[in-house]
PDB file of C-alpha atoms and ligand atoms in Angstrom:
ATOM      1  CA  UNK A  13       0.000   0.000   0.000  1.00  0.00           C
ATOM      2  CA  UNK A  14       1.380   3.169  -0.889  1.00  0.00           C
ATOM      3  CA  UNK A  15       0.457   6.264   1.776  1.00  0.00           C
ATOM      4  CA  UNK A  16       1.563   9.898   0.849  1.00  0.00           C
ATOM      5  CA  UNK A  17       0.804  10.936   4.798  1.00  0.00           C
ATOM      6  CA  UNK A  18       1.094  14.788   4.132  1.00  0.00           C
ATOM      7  CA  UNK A  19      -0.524  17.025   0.891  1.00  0.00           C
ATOM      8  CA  UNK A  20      -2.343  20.265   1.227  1.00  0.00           C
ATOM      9  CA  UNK A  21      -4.817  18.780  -1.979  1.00  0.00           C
ATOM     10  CA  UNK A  22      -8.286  20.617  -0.013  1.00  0.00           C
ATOM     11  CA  UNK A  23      -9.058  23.512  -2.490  1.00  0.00           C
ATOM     12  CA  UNK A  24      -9.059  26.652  -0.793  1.00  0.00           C
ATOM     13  CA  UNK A  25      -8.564  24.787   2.671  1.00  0.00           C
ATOM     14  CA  UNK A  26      -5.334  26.623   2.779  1.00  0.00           C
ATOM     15  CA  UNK A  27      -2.444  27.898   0.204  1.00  0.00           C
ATOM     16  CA  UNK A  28      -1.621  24.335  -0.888  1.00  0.00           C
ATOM     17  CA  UNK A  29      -4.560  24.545  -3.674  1.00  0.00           C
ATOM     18  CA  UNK A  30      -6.802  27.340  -4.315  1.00  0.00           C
ATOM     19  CA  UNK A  31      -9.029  26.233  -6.538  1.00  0.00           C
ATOM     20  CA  UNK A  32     -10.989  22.673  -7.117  1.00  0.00           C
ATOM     21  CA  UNK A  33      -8.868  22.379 -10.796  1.00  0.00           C
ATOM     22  CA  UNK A  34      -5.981  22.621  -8.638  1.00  0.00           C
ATOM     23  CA  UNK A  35      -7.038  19.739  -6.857  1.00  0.00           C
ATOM     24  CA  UNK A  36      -8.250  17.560  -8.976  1.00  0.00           C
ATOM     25  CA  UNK A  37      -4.891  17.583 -10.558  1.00  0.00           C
ATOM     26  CA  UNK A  38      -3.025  16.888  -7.625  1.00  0.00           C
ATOM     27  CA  UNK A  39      -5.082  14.180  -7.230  1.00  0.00           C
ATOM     28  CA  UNK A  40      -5.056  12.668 -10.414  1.00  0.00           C
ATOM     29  CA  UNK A  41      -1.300  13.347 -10.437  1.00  0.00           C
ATOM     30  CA  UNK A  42      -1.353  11.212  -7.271  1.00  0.00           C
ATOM     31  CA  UNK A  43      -3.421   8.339  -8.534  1.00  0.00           C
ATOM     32  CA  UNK A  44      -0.545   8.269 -11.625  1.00  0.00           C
ATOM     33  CA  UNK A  45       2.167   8.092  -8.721  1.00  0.00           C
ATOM     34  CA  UNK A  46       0.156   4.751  -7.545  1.00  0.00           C
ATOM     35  CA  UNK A  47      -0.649   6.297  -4.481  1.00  0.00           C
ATOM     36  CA  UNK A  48      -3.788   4.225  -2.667  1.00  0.00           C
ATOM     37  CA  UNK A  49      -4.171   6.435   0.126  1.00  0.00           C
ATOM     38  CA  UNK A  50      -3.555  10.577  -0.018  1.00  0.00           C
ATOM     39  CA  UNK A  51      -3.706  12.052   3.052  1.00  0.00           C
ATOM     40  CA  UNK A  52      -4.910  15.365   3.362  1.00  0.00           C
ATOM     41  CA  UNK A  53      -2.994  17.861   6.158  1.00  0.00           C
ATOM     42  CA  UNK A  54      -4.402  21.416   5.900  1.00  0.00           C
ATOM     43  CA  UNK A  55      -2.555  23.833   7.611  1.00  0.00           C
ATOM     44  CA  UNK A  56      -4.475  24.663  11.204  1.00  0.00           C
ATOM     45  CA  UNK A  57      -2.368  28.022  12.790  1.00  0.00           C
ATOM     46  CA  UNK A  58      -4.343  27.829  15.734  1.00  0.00           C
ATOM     47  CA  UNK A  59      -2.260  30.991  16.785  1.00  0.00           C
ATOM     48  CA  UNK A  60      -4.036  32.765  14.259  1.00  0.00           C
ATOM     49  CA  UNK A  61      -7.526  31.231  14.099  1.00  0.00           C
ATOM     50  CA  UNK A  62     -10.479  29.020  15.752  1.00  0.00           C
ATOM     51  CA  UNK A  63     -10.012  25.474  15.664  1.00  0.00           C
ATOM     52  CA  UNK A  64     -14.213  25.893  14.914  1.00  0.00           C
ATOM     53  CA  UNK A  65     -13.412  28.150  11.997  1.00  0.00           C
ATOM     54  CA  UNK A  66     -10.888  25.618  10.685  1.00  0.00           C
ATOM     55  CA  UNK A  67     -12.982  22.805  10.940  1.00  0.00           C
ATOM     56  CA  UNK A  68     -15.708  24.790   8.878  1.00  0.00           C
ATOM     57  CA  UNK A  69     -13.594  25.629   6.126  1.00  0.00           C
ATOM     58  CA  UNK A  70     -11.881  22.068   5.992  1.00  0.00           C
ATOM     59  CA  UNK A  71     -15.478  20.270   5.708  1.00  0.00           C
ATOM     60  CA  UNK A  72     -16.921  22.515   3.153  1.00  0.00           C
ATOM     61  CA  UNK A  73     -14.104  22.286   1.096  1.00  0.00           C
ATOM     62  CA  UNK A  74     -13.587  18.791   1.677  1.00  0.00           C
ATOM     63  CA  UNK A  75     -17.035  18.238   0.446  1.00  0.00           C
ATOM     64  CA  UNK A  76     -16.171  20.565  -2.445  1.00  0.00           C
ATOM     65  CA  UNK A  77     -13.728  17.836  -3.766  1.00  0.00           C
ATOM     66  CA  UNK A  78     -15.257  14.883  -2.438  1.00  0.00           C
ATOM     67  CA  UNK A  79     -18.390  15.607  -5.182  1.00  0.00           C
ATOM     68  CA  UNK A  80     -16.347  16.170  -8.043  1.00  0.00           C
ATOM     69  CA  UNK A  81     -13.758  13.293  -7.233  1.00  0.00           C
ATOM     70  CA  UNK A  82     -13.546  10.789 -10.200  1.00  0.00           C
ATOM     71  CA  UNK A  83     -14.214   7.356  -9.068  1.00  0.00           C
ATOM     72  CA  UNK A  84     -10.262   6.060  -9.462  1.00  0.00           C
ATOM     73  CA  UNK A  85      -9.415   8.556  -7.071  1.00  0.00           C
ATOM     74  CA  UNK A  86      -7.003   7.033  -4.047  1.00  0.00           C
ATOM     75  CA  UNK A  87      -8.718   6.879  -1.129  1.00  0.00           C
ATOM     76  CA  UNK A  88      -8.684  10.674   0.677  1.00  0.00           C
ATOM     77  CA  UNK A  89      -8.495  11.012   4.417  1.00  0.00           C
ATOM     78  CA  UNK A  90      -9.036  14.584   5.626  1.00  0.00           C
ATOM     79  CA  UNK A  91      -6.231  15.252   8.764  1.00  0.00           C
ATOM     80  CA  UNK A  92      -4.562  18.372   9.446  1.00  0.00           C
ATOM     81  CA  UNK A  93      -1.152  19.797   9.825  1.00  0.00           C
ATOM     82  CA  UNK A  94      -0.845  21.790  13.178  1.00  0.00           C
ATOM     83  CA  UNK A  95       1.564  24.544  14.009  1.00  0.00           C
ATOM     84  CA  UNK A  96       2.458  23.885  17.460  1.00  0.00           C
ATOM     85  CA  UNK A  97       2.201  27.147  19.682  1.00  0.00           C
ATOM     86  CA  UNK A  98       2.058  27.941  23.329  1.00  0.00           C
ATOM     87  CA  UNK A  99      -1.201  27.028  25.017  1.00  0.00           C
ATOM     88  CA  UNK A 100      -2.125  24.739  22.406  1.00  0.00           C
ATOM     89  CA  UNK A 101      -2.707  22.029  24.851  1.00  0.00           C
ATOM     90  CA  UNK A 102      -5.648  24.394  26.421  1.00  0.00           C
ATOM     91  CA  UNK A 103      -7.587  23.640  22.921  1.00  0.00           C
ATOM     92  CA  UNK A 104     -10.351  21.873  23.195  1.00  0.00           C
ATOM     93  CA  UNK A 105     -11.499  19.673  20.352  1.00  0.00           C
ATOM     94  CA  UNK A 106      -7.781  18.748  19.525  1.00  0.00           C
ATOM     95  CA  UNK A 107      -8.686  15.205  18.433  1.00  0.00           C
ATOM     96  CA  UNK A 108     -11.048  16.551  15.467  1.00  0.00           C
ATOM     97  CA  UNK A 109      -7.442  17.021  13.739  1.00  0.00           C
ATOM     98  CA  UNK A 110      -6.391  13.185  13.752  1.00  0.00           C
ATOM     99  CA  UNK A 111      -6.270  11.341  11.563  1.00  0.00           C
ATOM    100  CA  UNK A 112     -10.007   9.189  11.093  1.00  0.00           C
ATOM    101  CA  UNK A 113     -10.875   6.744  13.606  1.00  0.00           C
ATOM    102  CA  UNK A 114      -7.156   7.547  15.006  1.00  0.00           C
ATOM    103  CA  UNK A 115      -5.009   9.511  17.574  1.00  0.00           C
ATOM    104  CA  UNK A 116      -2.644  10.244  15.639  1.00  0.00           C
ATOM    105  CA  UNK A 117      -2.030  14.295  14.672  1.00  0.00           C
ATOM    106  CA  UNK A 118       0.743  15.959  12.057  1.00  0.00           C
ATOM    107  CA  UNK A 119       2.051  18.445  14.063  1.00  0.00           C
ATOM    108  CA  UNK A 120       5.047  20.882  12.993  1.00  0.00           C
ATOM    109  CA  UNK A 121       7.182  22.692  14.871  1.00  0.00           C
ATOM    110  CA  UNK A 122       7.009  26.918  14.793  1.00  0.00           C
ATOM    111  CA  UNK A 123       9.991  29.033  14.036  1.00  0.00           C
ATOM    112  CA  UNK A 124      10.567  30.302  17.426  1.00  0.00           C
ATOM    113  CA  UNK A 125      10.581  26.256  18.616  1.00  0.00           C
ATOM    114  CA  UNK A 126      13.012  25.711  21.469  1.00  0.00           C
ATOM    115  CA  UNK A 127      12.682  22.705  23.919  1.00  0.00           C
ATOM    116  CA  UNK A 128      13.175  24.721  26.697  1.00  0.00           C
ATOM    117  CA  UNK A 129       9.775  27.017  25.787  1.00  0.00           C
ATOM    118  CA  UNK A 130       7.886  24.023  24.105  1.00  0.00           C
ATOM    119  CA  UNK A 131       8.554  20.820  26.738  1.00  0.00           C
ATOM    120  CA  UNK A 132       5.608  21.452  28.881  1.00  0.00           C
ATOM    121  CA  UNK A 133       2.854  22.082  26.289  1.00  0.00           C
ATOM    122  CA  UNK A 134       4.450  19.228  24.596  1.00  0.00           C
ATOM    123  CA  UNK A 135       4.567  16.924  27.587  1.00  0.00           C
ATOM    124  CA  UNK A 136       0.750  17.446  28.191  1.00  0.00           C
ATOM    125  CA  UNK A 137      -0.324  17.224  24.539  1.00  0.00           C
ATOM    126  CA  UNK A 138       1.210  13.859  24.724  1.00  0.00           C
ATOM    127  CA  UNK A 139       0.585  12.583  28.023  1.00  0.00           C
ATOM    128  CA  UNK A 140      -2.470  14.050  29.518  1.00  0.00           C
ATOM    129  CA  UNK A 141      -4.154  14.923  26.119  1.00  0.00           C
ATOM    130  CA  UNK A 142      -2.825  11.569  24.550  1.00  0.00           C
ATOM    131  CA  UNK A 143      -2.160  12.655  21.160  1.00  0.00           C
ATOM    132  CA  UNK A 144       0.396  10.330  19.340  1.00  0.00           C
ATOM    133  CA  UNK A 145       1.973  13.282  18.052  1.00  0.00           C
ATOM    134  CA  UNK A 146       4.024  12.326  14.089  1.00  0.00           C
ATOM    135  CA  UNK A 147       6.152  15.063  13.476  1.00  0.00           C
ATOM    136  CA  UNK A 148       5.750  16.575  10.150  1.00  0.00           C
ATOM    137  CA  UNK A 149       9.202  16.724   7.671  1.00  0.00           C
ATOM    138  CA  UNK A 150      12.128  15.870  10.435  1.00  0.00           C
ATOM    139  CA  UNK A 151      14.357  16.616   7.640  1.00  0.00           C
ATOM    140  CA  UNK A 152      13.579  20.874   8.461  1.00  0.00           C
ATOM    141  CA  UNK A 153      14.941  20.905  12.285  1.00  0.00           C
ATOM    142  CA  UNK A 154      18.192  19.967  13.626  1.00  0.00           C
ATOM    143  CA  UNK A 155      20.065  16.964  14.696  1.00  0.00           C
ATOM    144  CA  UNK A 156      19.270  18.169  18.414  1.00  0.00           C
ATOM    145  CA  UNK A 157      15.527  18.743  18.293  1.00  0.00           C
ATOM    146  CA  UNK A 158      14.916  15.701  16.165  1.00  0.00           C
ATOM    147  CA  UNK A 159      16.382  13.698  18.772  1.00  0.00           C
ATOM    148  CA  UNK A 160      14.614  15.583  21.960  1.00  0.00           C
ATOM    149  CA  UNK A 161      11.940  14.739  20.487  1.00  0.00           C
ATOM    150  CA  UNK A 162      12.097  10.853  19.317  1.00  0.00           C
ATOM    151  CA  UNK A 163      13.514  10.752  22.489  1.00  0.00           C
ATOM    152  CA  UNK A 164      10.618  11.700  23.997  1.00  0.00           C
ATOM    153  CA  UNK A 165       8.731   9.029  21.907  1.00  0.00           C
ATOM    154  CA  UNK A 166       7.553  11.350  19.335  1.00  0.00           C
ATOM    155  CA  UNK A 167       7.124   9.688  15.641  1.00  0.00           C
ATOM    156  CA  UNK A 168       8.377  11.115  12.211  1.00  0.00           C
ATOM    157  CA  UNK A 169       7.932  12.133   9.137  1.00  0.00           C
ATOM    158  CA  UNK A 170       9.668  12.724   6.243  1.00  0.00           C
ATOM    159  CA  UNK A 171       9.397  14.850   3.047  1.00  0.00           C
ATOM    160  CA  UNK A 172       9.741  13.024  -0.467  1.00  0.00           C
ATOM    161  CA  UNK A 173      12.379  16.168  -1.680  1.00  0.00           C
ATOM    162  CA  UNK A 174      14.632  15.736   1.396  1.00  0.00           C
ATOM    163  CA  UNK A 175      16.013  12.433  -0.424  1.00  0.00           C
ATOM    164  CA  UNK A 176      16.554  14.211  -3.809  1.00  0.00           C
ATOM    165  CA  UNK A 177      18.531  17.476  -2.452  1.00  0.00           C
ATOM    166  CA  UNK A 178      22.345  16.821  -1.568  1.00  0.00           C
ATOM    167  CA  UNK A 179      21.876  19.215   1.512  1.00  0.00           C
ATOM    168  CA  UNK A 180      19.665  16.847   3.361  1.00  0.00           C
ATOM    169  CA  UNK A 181      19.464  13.583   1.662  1.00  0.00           C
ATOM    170  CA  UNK A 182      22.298  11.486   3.897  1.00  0.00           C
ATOM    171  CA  UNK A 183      20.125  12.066   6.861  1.00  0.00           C
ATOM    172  CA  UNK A 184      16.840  11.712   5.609  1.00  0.00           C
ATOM    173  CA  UNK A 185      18.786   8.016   4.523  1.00  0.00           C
ATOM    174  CA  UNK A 186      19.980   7.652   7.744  1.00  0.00           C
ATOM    175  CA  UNK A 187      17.080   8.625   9.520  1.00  0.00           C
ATOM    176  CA  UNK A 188      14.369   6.078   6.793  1.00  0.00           C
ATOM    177  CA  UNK A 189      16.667   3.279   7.082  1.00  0.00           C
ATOM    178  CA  UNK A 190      17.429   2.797  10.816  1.00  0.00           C
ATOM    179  CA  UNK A 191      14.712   4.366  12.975  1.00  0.00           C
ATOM    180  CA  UNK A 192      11.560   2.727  14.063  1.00  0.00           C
ATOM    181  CA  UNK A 193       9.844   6.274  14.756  1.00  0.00           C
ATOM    182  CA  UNK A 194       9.986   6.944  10.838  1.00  0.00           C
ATOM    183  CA  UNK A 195       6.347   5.844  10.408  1.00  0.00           C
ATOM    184  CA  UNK A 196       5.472   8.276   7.637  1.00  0.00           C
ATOM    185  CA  UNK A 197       6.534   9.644   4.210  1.00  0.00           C
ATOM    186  CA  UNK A 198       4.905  12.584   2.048  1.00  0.00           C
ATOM    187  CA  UNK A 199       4.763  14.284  -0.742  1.00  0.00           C
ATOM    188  CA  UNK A 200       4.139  17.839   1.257  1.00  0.00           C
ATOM    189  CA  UNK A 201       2.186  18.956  -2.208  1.00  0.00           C
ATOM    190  CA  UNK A 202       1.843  22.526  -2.592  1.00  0.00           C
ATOM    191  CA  UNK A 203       0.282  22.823  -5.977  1.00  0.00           C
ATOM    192  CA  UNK A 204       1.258  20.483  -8.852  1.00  0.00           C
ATOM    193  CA  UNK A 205       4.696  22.316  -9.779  1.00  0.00           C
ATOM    194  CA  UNK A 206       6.728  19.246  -9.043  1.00  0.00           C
ATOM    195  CA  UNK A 207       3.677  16.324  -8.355  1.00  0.00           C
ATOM    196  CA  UNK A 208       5.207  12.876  -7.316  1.00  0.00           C
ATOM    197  CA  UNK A 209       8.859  13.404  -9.475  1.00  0.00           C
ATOM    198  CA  UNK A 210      10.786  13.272  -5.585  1.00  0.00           C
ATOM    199  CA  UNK A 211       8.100  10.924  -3.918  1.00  0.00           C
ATOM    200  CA  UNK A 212       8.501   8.677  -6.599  1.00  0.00           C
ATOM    201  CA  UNK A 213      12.693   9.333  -6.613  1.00  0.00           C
ATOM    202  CA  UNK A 214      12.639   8.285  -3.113  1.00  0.00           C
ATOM    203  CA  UNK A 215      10.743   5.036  -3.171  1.00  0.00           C
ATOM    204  CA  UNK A 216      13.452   3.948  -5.763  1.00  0.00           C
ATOM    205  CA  UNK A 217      16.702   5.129  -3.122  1.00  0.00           C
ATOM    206  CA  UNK A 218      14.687   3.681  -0.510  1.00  0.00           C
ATOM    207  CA  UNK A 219      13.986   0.504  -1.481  1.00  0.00           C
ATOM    208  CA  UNK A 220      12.964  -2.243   0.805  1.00  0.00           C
ATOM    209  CA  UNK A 221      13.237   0.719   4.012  1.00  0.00           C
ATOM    210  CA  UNK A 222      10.173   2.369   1.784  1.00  0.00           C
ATOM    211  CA  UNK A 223       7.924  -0.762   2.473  1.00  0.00           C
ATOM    212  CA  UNK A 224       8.985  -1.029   6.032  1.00  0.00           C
ATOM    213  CA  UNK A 225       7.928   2.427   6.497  1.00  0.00           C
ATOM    214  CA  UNK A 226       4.647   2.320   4.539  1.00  0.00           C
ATOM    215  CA  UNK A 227       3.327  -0.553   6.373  1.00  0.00           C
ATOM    216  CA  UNK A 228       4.376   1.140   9.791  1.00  0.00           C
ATOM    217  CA  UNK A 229       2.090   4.145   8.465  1.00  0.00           C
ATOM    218  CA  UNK A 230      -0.732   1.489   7.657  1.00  0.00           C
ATOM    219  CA  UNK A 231      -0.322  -0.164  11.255  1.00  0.00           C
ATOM    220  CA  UNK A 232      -0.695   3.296  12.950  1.00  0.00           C
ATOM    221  CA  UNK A 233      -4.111   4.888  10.640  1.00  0.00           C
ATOM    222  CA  UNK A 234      -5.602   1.167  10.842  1.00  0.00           C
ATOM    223  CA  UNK A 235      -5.822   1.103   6.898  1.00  0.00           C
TER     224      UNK A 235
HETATM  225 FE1  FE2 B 389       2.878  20.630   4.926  1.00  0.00          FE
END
């Protein structure tokens, strides 16, 4: 089973497709990829809005797409990718942003992210609110965080272009082939500038690591 666990593919859900053209595309585009199951992570900033006014906008444009989708479509599950901020943990209603029938939330880290400011809100979202927290393209924070964190018993995830660009792609090996908390790849789609060309680049450099890791992500959404 092929899983991209991270798109922004809802049309005007946020700037990862503004139009239902736009996604449609990126969905056909991941159907040619041989994706079965497209996951899709609108940005929630719930610095800068209501988790209530999120939620609106994600259904109605999730229904938006889920009329017009052809009937070879891979199979869509509506998540969301979270900034973390301070008082996050307060939110109620937290759980409406895992993944279906899961616990499991995409959360990434802010700019201003240090463990020192973050470890307490992060301690409670994952102990007392008992979100099993995935954290969205490892291959963006340093050496240091990303091991706080796994550490801590945080999960990963990794971006399809971190394997293709010679900055990043010796860890993003590293990381894919010998960690158990790699549970997740994605395409991160934006548009349909570059589509599946990197997702697709990585499966071949990953090899057998790139079924390992797909059927961890199928364990953990219950697919
Ligand atoms: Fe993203």
């Amino acid at each position: 089973m092929h899983i991209d666990f991270h798109a922004h593919i809802l049309p005007g859900a946020d700037h990862g497709s503004s139009s239902l053209e736009t996604s449609l595309q990126q969905v056909e585009l991941a159907r040619q990829a041989g994706i079965d199951v497209l996951a899709a992570t609108s940005h929630f900033y719930p610095k800068h809005e209501s988790l209530s006014g999120f939620l609106e906008r994600r259904t109605e444009s999730e229904h938006r797409l889920r009329e017009a989708l052809p009937e070879n479509a891979p199979k869509i599950l509506v998540a969301a990718e979270v900034t973390l901020c301070r008082g996050m943990e307060e939110i109620d209603g937290l759980e409406q942003l895992c993944f279906p029938g899961t616990d499991v939330l995409l959360m990434e880290l802010p700019r201003d992210f240090s463990i020192r400011a973050y470890e307490q809100s992060l301690d409670i979202l994952q102990f007392e609110r008992k979100l099993n927290i995935v954290l969205a393209h490892i291959d963006r924070y340093s050496d240091t965080v990303v091991d706080f964190l796994l550490d801590l018993g945080f999960l990963a995830q990794i971006n399809a272009e971190s394997f293709c660009r010679w900055r990043t792609r010796r860890r993003s090996m590293a990381w894919a082939t010998e960690l158990e908390s790699v549970v997740a790849l994605g395409s991160d789609m934006h548009g349909c500038d570059t589509g599946y060309r990197d997702f697709l680049k990585m499966k071949e450099k990953l090899g057998e690591a790139y079924d390992l890791i797909m059927g961890r992500t199928q364990r953990l959404l219950k697919l």
